[in-house]
XYZ file of C-alpha atoms in Angstrom:
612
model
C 123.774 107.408 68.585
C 125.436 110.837 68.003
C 123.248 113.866 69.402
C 121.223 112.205 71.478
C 121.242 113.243 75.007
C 123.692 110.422 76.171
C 126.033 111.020 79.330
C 128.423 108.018 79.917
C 128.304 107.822 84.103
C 131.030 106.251 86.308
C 129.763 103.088 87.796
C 130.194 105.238 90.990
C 127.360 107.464 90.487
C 124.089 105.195 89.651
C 124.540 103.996 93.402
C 123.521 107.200 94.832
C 120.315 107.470 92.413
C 119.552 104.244 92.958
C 119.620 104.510 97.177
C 117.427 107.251 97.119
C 114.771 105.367 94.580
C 114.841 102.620 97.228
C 114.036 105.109 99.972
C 111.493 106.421 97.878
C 110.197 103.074 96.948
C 110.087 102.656 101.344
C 107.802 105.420 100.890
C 110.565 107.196 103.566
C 109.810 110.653 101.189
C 106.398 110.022 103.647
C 108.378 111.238 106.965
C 111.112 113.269 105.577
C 112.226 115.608 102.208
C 114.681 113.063 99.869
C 116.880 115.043 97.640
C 115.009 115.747 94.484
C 114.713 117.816 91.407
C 111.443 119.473 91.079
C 110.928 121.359 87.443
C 108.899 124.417 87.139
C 107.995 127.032 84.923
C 105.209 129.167 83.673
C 102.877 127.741 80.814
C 104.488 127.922 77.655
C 107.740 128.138 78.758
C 109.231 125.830 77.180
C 109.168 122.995 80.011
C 108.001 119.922 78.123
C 110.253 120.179 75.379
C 112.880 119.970 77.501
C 111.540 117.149 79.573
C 111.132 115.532 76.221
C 114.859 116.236 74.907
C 115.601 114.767 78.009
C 113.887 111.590 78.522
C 113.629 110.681 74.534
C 109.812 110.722 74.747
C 106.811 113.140 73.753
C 105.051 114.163 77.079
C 101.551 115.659 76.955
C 101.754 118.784 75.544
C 98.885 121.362 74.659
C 97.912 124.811 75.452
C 96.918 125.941 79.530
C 97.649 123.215 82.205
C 98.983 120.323 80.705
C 101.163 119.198 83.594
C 97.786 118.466 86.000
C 99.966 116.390 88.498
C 103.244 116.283 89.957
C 104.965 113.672 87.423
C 108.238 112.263 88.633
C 110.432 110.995 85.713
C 113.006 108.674 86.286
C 115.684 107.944 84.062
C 117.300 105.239 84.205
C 120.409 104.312 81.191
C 120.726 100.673 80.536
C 123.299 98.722 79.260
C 123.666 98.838 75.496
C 121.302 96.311 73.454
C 118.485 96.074 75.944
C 115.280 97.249 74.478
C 113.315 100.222 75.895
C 110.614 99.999 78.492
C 108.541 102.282 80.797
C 106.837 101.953 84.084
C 104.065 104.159 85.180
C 102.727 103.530 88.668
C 100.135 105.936 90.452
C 97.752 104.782 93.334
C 98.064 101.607 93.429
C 98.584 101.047 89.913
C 101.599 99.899 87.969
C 101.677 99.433 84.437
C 104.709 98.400 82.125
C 104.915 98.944 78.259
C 107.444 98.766 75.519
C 106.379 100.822 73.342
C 107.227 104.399 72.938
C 104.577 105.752 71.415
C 102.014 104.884 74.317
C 103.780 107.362 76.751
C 101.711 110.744 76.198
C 98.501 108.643 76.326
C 99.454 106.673 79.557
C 100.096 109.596 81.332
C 97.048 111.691 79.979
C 95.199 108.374 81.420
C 96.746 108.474 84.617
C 96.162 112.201 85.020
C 92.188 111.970 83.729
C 92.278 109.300 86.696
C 93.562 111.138 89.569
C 92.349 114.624 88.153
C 89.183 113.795 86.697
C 88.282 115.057 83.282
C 88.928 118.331 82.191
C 91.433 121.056 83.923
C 91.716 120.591 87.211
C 94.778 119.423 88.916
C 95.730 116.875 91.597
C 98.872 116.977 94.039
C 99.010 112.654 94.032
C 102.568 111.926 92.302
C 102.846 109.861 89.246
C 105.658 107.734 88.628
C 106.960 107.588 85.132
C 110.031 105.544 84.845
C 111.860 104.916 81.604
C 114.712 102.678 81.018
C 116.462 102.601 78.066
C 120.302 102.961 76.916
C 119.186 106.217 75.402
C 118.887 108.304 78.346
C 121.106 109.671 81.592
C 120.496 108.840 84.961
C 118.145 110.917 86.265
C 115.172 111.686 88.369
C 112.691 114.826 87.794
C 109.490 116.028 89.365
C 107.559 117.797 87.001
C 105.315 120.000 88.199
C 102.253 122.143 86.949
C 102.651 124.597 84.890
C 102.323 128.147 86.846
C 98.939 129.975 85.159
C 97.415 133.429 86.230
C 94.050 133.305 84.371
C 91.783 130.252 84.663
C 90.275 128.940 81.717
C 86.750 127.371 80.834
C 86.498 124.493 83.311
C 89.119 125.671 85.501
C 87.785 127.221 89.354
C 88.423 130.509 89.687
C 91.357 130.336 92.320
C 93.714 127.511 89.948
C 96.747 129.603 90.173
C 96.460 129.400 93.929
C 95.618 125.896 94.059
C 98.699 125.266 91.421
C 101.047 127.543 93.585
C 100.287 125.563 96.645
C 100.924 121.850 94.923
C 104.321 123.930 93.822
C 105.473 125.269 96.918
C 104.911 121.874 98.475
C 107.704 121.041 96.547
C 110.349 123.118 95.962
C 110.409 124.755 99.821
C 112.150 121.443 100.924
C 115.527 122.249 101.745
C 116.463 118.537 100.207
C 115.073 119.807 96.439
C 117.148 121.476 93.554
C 114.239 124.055 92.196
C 114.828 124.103 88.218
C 113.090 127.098 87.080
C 112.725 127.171 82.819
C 112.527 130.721 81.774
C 111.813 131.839 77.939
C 114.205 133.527 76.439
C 111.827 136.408 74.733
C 110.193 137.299 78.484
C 111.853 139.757 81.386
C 113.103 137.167 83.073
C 112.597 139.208 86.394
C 108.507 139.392 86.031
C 108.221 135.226 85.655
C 106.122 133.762 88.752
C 108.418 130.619 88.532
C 111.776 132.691 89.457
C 109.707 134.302 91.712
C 107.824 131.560 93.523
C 111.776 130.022 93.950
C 113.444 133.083 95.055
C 110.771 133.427 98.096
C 111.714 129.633 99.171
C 115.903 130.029 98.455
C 116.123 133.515 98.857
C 120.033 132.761 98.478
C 119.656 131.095 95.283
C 121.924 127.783 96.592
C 119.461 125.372 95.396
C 117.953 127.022 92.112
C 119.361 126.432 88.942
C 118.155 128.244 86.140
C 117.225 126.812 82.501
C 116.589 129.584 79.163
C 114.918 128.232 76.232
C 113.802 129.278 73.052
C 116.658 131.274 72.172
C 116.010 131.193 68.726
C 112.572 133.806 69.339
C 114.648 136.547 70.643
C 114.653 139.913 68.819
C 117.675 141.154 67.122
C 119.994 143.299 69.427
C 118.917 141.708 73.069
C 121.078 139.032 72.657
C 123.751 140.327 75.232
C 121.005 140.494 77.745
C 121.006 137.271 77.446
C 124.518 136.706 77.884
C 124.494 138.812 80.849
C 121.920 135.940 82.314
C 124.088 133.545 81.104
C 126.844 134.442 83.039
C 125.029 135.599 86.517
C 124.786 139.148 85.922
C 121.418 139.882 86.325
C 119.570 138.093 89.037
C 122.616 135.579 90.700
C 122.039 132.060 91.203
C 124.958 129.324 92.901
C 124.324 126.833 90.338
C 124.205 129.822 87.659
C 122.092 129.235 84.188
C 122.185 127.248 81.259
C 120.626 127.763 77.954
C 118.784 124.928 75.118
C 117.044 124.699 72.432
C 114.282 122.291 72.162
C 112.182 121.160 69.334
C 109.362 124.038 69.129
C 105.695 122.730 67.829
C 106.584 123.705 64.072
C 109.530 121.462 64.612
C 106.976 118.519 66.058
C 104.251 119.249 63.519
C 107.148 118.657 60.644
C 108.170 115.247 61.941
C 111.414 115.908 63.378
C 112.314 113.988 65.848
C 113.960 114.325 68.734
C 117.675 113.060 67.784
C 117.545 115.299 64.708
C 116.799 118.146 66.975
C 119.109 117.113 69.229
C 121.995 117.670 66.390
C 120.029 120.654 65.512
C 120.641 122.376 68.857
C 123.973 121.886 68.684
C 124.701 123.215 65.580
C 122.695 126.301 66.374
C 124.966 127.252 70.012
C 128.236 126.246 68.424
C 127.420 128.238 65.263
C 125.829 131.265 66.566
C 127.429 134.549 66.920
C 126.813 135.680 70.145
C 126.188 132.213 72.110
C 129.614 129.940 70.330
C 131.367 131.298 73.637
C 129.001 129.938 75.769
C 128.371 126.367 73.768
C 132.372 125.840 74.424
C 132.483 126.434 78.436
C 129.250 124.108 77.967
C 126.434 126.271 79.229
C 123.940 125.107 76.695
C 122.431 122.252 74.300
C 120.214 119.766 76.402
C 123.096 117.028 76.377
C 125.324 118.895 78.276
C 122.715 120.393 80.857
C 121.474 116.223 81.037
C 125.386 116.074 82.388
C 125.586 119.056 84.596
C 122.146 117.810 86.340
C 122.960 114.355 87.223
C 126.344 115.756 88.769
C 124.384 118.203 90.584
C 121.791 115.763 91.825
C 124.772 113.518 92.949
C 126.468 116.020 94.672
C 123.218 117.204 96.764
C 123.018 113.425 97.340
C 126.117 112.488 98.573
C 125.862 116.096 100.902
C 122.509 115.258 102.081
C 122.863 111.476 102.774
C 124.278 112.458 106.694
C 121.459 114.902 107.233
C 118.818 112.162 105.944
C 120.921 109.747 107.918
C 120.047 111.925 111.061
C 116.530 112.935 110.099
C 115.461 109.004 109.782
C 116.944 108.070 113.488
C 115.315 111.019 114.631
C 112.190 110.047 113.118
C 112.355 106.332 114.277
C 112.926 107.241 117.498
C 110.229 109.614 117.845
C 107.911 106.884 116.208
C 109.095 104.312 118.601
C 108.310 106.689 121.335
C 104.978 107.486 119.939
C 104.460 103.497 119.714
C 104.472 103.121 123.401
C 101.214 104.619 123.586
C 99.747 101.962 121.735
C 98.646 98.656 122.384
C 98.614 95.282 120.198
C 95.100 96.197 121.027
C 92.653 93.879 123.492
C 92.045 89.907 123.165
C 89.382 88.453 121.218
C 88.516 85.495 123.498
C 86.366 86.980 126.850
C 88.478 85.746 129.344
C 92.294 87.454 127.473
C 89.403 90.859 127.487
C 89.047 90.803 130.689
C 92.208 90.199 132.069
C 93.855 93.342 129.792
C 91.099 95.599 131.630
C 92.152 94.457 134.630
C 95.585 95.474 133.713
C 94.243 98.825 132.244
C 92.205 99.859 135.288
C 95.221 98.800 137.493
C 97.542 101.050 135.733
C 95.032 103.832 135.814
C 94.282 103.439 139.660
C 98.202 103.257 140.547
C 98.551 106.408 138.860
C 95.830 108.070 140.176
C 97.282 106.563 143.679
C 100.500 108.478 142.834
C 99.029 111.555 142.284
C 96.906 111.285 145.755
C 100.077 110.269 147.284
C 102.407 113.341 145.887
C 104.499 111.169 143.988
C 103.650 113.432 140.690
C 103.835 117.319 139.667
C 100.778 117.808 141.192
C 101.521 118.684 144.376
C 103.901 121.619 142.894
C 101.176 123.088 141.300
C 98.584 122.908 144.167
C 101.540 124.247 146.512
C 101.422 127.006 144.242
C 97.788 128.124 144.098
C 97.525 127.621 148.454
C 100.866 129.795 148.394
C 98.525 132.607 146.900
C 95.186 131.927 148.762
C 98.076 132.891 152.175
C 99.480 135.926 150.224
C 95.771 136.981 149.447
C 95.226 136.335 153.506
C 98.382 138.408 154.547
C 97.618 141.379 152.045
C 94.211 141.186 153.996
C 96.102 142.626 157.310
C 97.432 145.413 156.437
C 97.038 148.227 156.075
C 93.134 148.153 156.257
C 92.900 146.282 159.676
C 93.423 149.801 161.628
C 91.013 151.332 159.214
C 88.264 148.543 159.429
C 88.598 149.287 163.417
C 88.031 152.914 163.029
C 85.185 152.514 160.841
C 83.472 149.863 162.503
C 83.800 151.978 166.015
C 82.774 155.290 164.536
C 79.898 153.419 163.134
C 79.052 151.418 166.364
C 79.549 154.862 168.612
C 76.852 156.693 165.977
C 74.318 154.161 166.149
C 74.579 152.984 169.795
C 76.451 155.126 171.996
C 74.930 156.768 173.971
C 76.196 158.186 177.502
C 79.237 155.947 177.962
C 82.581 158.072 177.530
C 84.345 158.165 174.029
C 86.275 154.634 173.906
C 84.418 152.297 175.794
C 83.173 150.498 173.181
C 81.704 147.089 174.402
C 83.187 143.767 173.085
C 80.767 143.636 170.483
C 82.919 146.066 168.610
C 85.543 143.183 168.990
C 83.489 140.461 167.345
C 82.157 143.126 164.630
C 85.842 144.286 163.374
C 86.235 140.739 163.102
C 83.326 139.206 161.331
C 83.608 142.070 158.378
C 86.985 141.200 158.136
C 87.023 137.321 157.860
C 83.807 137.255 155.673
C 85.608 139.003 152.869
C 87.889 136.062 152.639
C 85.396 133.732 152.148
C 84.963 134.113 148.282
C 88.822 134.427 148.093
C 88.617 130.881 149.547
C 85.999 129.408 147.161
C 87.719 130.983 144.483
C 90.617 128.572 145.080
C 88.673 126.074 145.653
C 87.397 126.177 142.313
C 90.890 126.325 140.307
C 92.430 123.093 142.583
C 89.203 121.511 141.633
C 90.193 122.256 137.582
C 93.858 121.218 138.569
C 93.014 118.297 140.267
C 90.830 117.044 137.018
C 93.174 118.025 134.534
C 95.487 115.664 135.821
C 93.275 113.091 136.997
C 92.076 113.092 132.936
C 95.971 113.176 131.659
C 96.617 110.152 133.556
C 93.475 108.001 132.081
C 94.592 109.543 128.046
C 96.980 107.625 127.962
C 95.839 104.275 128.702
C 92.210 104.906 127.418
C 92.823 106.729 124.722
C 92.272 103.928 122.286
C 88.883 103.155 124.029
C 86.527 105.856 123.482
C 83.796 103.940 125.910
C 85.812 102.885 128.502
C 87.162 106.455 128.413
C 83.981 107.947 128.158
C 83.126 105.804 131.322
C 86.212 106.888 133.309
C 85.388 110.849 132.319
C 82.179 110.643 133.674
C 83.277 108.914 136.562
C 86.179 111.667 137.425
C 83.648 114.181 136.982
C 80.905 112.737 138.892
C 83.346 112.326 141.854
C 84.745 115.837 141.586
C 81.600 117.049 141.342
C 80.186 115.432 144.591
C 83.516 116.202 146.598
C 83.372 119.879 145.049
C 79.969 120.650 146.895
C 81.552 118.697 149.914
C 84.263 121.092 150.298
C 82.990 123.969 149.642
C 79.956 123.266 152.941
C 83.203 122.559 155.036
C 84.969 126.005 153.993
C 81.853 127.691 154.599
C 81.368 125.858 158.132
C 84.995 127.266 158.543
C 84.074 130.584 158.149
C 80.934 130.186 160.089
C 83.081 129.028 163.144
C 85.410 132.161 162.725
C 81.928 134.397 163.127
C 82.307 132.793 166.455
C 85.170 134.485 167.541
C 87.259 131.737 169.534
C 90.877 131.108 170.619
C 93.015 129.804 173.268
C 93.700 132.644 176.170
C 97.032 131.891 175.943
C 96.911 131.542 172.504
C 95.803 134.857 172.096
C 98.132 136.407 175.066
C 101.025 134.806 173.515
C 99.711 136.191 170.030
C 99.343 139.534 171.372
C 102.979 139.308 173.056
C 104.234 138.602 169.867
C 103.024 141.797 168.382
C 103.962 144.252 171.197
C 107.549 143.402 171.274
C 107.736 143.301 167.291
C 105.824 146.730 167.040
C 105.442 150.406 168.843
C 102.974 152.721 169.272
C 103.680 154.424 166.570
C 102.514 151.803 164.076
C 98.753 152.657 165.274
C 99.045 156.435 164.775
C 96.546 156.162 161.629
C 93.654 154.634 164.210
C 92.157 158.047 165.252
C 89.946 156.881 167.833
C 88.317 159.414 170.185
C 89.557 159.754 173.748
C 92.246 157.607 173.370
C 96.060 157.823 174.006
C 98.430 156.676 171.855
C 99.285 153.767 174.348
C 95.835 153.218 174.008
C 95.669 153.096 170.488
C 98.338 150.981 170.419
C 96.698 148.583 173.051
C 93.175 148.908 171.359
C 94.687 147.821 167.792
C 97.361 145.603 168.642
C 94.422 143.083 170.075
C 92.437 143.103 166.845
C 95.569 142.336 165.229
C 96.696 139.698 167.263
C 93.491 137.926 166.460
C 93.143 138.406 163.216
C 96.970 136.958 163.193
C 95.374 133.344 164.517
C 92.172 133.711 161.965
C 94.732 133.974 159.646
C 97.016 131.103 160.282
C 93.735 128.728 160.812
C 92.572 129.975 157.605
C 95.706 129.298 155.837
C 96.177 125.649 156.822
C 92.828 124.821 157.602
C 91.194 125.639 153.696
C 94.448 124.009 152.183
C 94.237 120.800 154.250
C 89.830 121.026 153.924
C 90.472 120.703 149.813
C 93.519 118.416 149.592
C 91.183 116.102 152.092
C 88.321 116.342 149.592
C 89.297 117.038 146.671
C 92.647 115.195 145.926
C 92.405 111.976 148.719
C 88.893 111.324 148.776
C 88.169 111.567 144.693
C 91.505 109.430 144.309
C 90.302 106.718 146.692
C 86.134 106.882 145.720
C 87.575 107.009 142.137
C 90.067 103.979 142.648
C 87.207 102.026 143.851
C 84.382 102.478 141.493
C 87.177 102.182 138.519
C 87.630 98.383 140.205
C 84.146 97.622 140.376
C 83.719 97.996 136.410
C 85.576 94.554 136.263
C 82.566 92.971 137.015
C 79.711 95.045 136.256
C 80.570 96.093 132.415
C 79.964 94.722 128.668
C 83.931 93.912 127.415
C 83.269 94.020 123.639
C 81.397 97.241 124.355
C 84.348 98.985 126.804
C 87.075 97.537 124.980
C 86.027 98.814 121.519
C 88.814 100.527 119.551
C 87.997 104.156 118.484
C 87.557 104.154 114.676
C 91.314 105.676 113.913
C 92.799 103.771 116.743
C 93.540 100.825 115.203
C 94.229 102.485 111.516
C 97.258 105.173 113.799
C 98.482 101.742 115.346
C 98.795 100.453 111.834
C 100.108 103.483 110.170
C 102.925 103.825 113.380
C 103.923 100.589 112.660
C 104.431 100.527 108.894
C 106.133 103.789 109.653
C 108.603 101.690 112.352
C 109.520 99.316 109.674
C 109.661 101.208 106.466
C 112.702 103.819 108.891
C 114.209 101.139 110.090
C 114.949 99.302 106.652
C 116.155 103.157 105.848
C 118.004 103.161 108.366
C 119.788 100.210 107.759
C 120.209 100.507 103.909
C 122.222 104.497 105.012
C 124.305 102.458 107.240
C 125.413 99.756 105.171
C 125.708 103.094 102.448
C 127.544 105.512 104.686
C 130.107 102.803 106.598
């Protein structure tokens, strides 16, 4: 039939459209972007007449939002002397009809059942395919009209709602953004260039429609020429320019081939736009053409990236899969036997942890690193101070005729007492982030094989933090007896001598020059200080084993085994339906993983078979 929008493809081409509707029909556009054509446009611009002189059918048309959810349109051309048909499929439905006529009502029904009555919009996709030997082969997502004022009915944010359901779309790098521009605006103040330029700043995937031609005022016709022909605001895919059947054109009965004749006469007649009608930058048939090459192309460039996208995504799904079970028995003795599994899993890892065969151990070597630099930034430089001030203080309250530096051994145990109980909450302190370390990963070992059971987790967390809890007070009375024996003031003579040794032969007497004490010689300093030191040297290196080895004891061995144990004894003392009852999204993610598995893999054999 002459005029109507008819493109004759090579057998080659439908292939490409049709893989992608099969991935679609996987539901793979789920997990990744599919290469697309999204349609948009500000209200009134001119966007359902072309969808119509496209697809051979009246859409819903109107004033405000019309378009109140994403409508994908796929056209599909038929052999020559089958009859028309349509398919329209949204949530579960799927309805087929032959007649024409019954399009602009099925898809004002389908939108009045996913938007509700009135204005509002929806971002659920309807499916609108038409067959027919009448059309190209082509898919479309039509999308909402962009508005800036709401109307009665409409909530007062609707252009930021409709922006959102827009941007959803047309920032996927897999999309080809048509924006439809009027011909009578500035094209640089329309939202829809706009809203396109911010998610292709380069302009690679928009392609730009002008309509209504025929409105434009005398004299501004070059400036439309200059769009034409990328002079204004570039695109890669440039511009095209139609003319579509305006509503004085519907209201007089014209249909859609006669305006399809119509357009072309008006391009190949016209004075300024003949030029443009012969390198074929306008009429609706020959922008039909231009799209389904373009959408082919972005297929056939895409198809490795998908290709890559879908392993990747299997993979990671597989992966994720591992985490989940085929989920418990329903027969008492299969329930028991898979918590016996569960709880032995759980105890061998927590036995790994206790043993160092896990990160853990890095990370507590870490922490009892800094509880030893904390202890050797303790010695110095303040231990010759502490000595000075604790004699001065000792010779003002209690000497009395004794010569200056003949302070008793009391002075001794004094200097060290003050020093060693300052290290006590230094101690404590670390004792309280091992004990956090120690339950985070006690709890990331039982996630992953609990997860699924909120009650037996439940159980399990209470248990972990009953046991840390217990061995947390434990611990912290035997770091406190620590420091209650170093008040004591005790080591090995030769300990000490050897200690002492140590010190002389690494240091001189000029190291002590800072300890002012009265009546004493340097030598004397040096032999005053130098014993102070030598002890606090073997407070020190008790300290830093002794707390380390007090909490790994307590905290880490102890919990691991106590927990181990009263893990084992739930085999017999618990109610299996209860423990062993799924979380409410458990089993619905298991479900959801799976159907995810299946639908990539049939994807990813269909791009095989398509790309060998």
């Amino acid at each position: 039939m002459e005029g109507l929008v008819h493109t004759h493809l090579n057998d080659q081409i439908r292939p490409y459209l049709d893989l992608i509707d099969s991935l679609r029909l996987m539901g793979i556009d789920q997990d990744l972007p599919l290469p697309a054509i999204a349609v948009i446009g500000d209200q009134s611009s001119g966007k359902s007449s072309l969808l119509e002189a496209l697809s051979g059918v009246a859409l819903p048309r109107g004033s405000g939002i019309v378009t109140r959810c994403p409508l994908m349109l796929k056209l599909r051309k038929l052999k020559g002397g089958v009859q028309w048909r349509a398919i329209i499929s949204f949530s579960g439905t799927r309805k087929e009809f032959t007649d024409k006529s019954q399009v602009e009502e099925q898809v004002k029904t389908a939108q009045n059942e996913l938007a509700g009555d009135g204005v509002g919009i929806c971002d659920e996709l309807i499916s609108l395919e038409i067959l027919s030997p009448d059309v190209c082969d082509l898919t479309l997502i039509d999308l909402p009209g962009i508005a800036r004022v709401p109307v009665k009915g409409q909530p007062e944010d609707i252009g930021d709602q409709i922006q959102v359901l827009i941007r959803r779309f047309i920032e996927k790098s897999a999309t080809i953004n048509l924006v439809v521009v009027p011909c009578n605006v500035d094209i640089a103040t329309t939202e829809a260039l706009k809203m396109a330029q911010e998610v292709d700043p380069d302009g690679k995937r928009t392609l730009g429609i002008l309509t209504k031609p025929d409105l434009i005022d005398h004299g501004t016709e070059q400036n439309i020429l200059d769009i034409v022909n990328n002079q204004v605001i570039p695109l890669s895919k440039g511009y095209m320019i139609v003319k579509c059947r305006g509503q004085q054109q519907i209201q007089d009965g014209i249909p859609l081939e006669e305006a399809t004749r119509m357009e072309r006469d008006f391009f190949s007649q016209h004075e300024y736009f003949s030029g443009l009608f012969t390198e074929g930058k306008t009429t609706t048939q020959s922008l039909a053409t231009k799209l389904t090459q373009e959408l082919v192309r972005h297929i056939k460039d895409s198809l490795p990236t998908v290709s890559d996208k879908v392993r990747d995504e299997l993979f990671a799904s597989k992966k994720q899969m591992t985490q989940y079970t085929e989920g418990p028995p329903t027969d008492a003795p299969g329930r028991k036997r898979y918590l016996v599994d569960a709880i032995f899993r759980f105890t061998s890892q927590i036995n790994n942890l206790a043993a160092g065969e896990d990160n853990l151990h890095v990370a507590l070597r870490s922490h009892f690193e800094k509880w030893l630099d904390d202890l050797e930034r303790s010695q110095q430089p303040s231990v010759s101070k502490e000595i000075l001030d604790v004699v001065k203080q000792y010779d003002k309250k209690h000497r009395g005729r004794e010569l200056p530096g003949f302070s008793d051994y009391k002075v001794f145990e004094m200097v060290v007492q003050k020093l060693v109980k300052k290290l006590q909450d230094n101690a404590l302190y670390i004792l309280g982030v091992i004990r956090e370390t120690v339950h985070k990963h006690f709890v990331n070992a039982a996630d992953p094989i609990f997860s699924n059971y909120p009650n037996l987790r439940c159980v399990t967390m209470n248990m972990i933090d009953k046991i840390q809890s217990r061995q947390e007070v434990k611990v912290e009375e035997r770091i406190k007896e620590q420091f209650e024996m170093e008040a004591l003031v005790y080591t090995q003579d030769k300990t000490f001598l050897k200690t002492l040794k140590g010190l002389s032969e690494d240091n001189s007497p000029e190291e002590f020059h800072e300890c002012e004490i009265p009546g004493t010689s340097k030598d004397d300093r040096f032999k005053y200080t130098g014993m102070f030191k030598a002890y606090y040297e073997i407070v020190i290196q008790r300290l830093a084993d002794q707390v380390p080895m007090l909490i790994q004891l307590f905290l880490l061995k102890q919990s691991a085994q106590l927990l181990c144990t009263e893990m084992l004894s739930l085999i017999d003392g618990v109610d299996l339906d209860k423990v062993l009852s799924e979380g409410s999204d458990a089993g619905r993610r298991r479900n959801e993983l799976q159907s995810r598995i299946e639908r990539l893999s049939l994807a990813q054999e269909k791009l095989s078979q398509e790309l060998s």
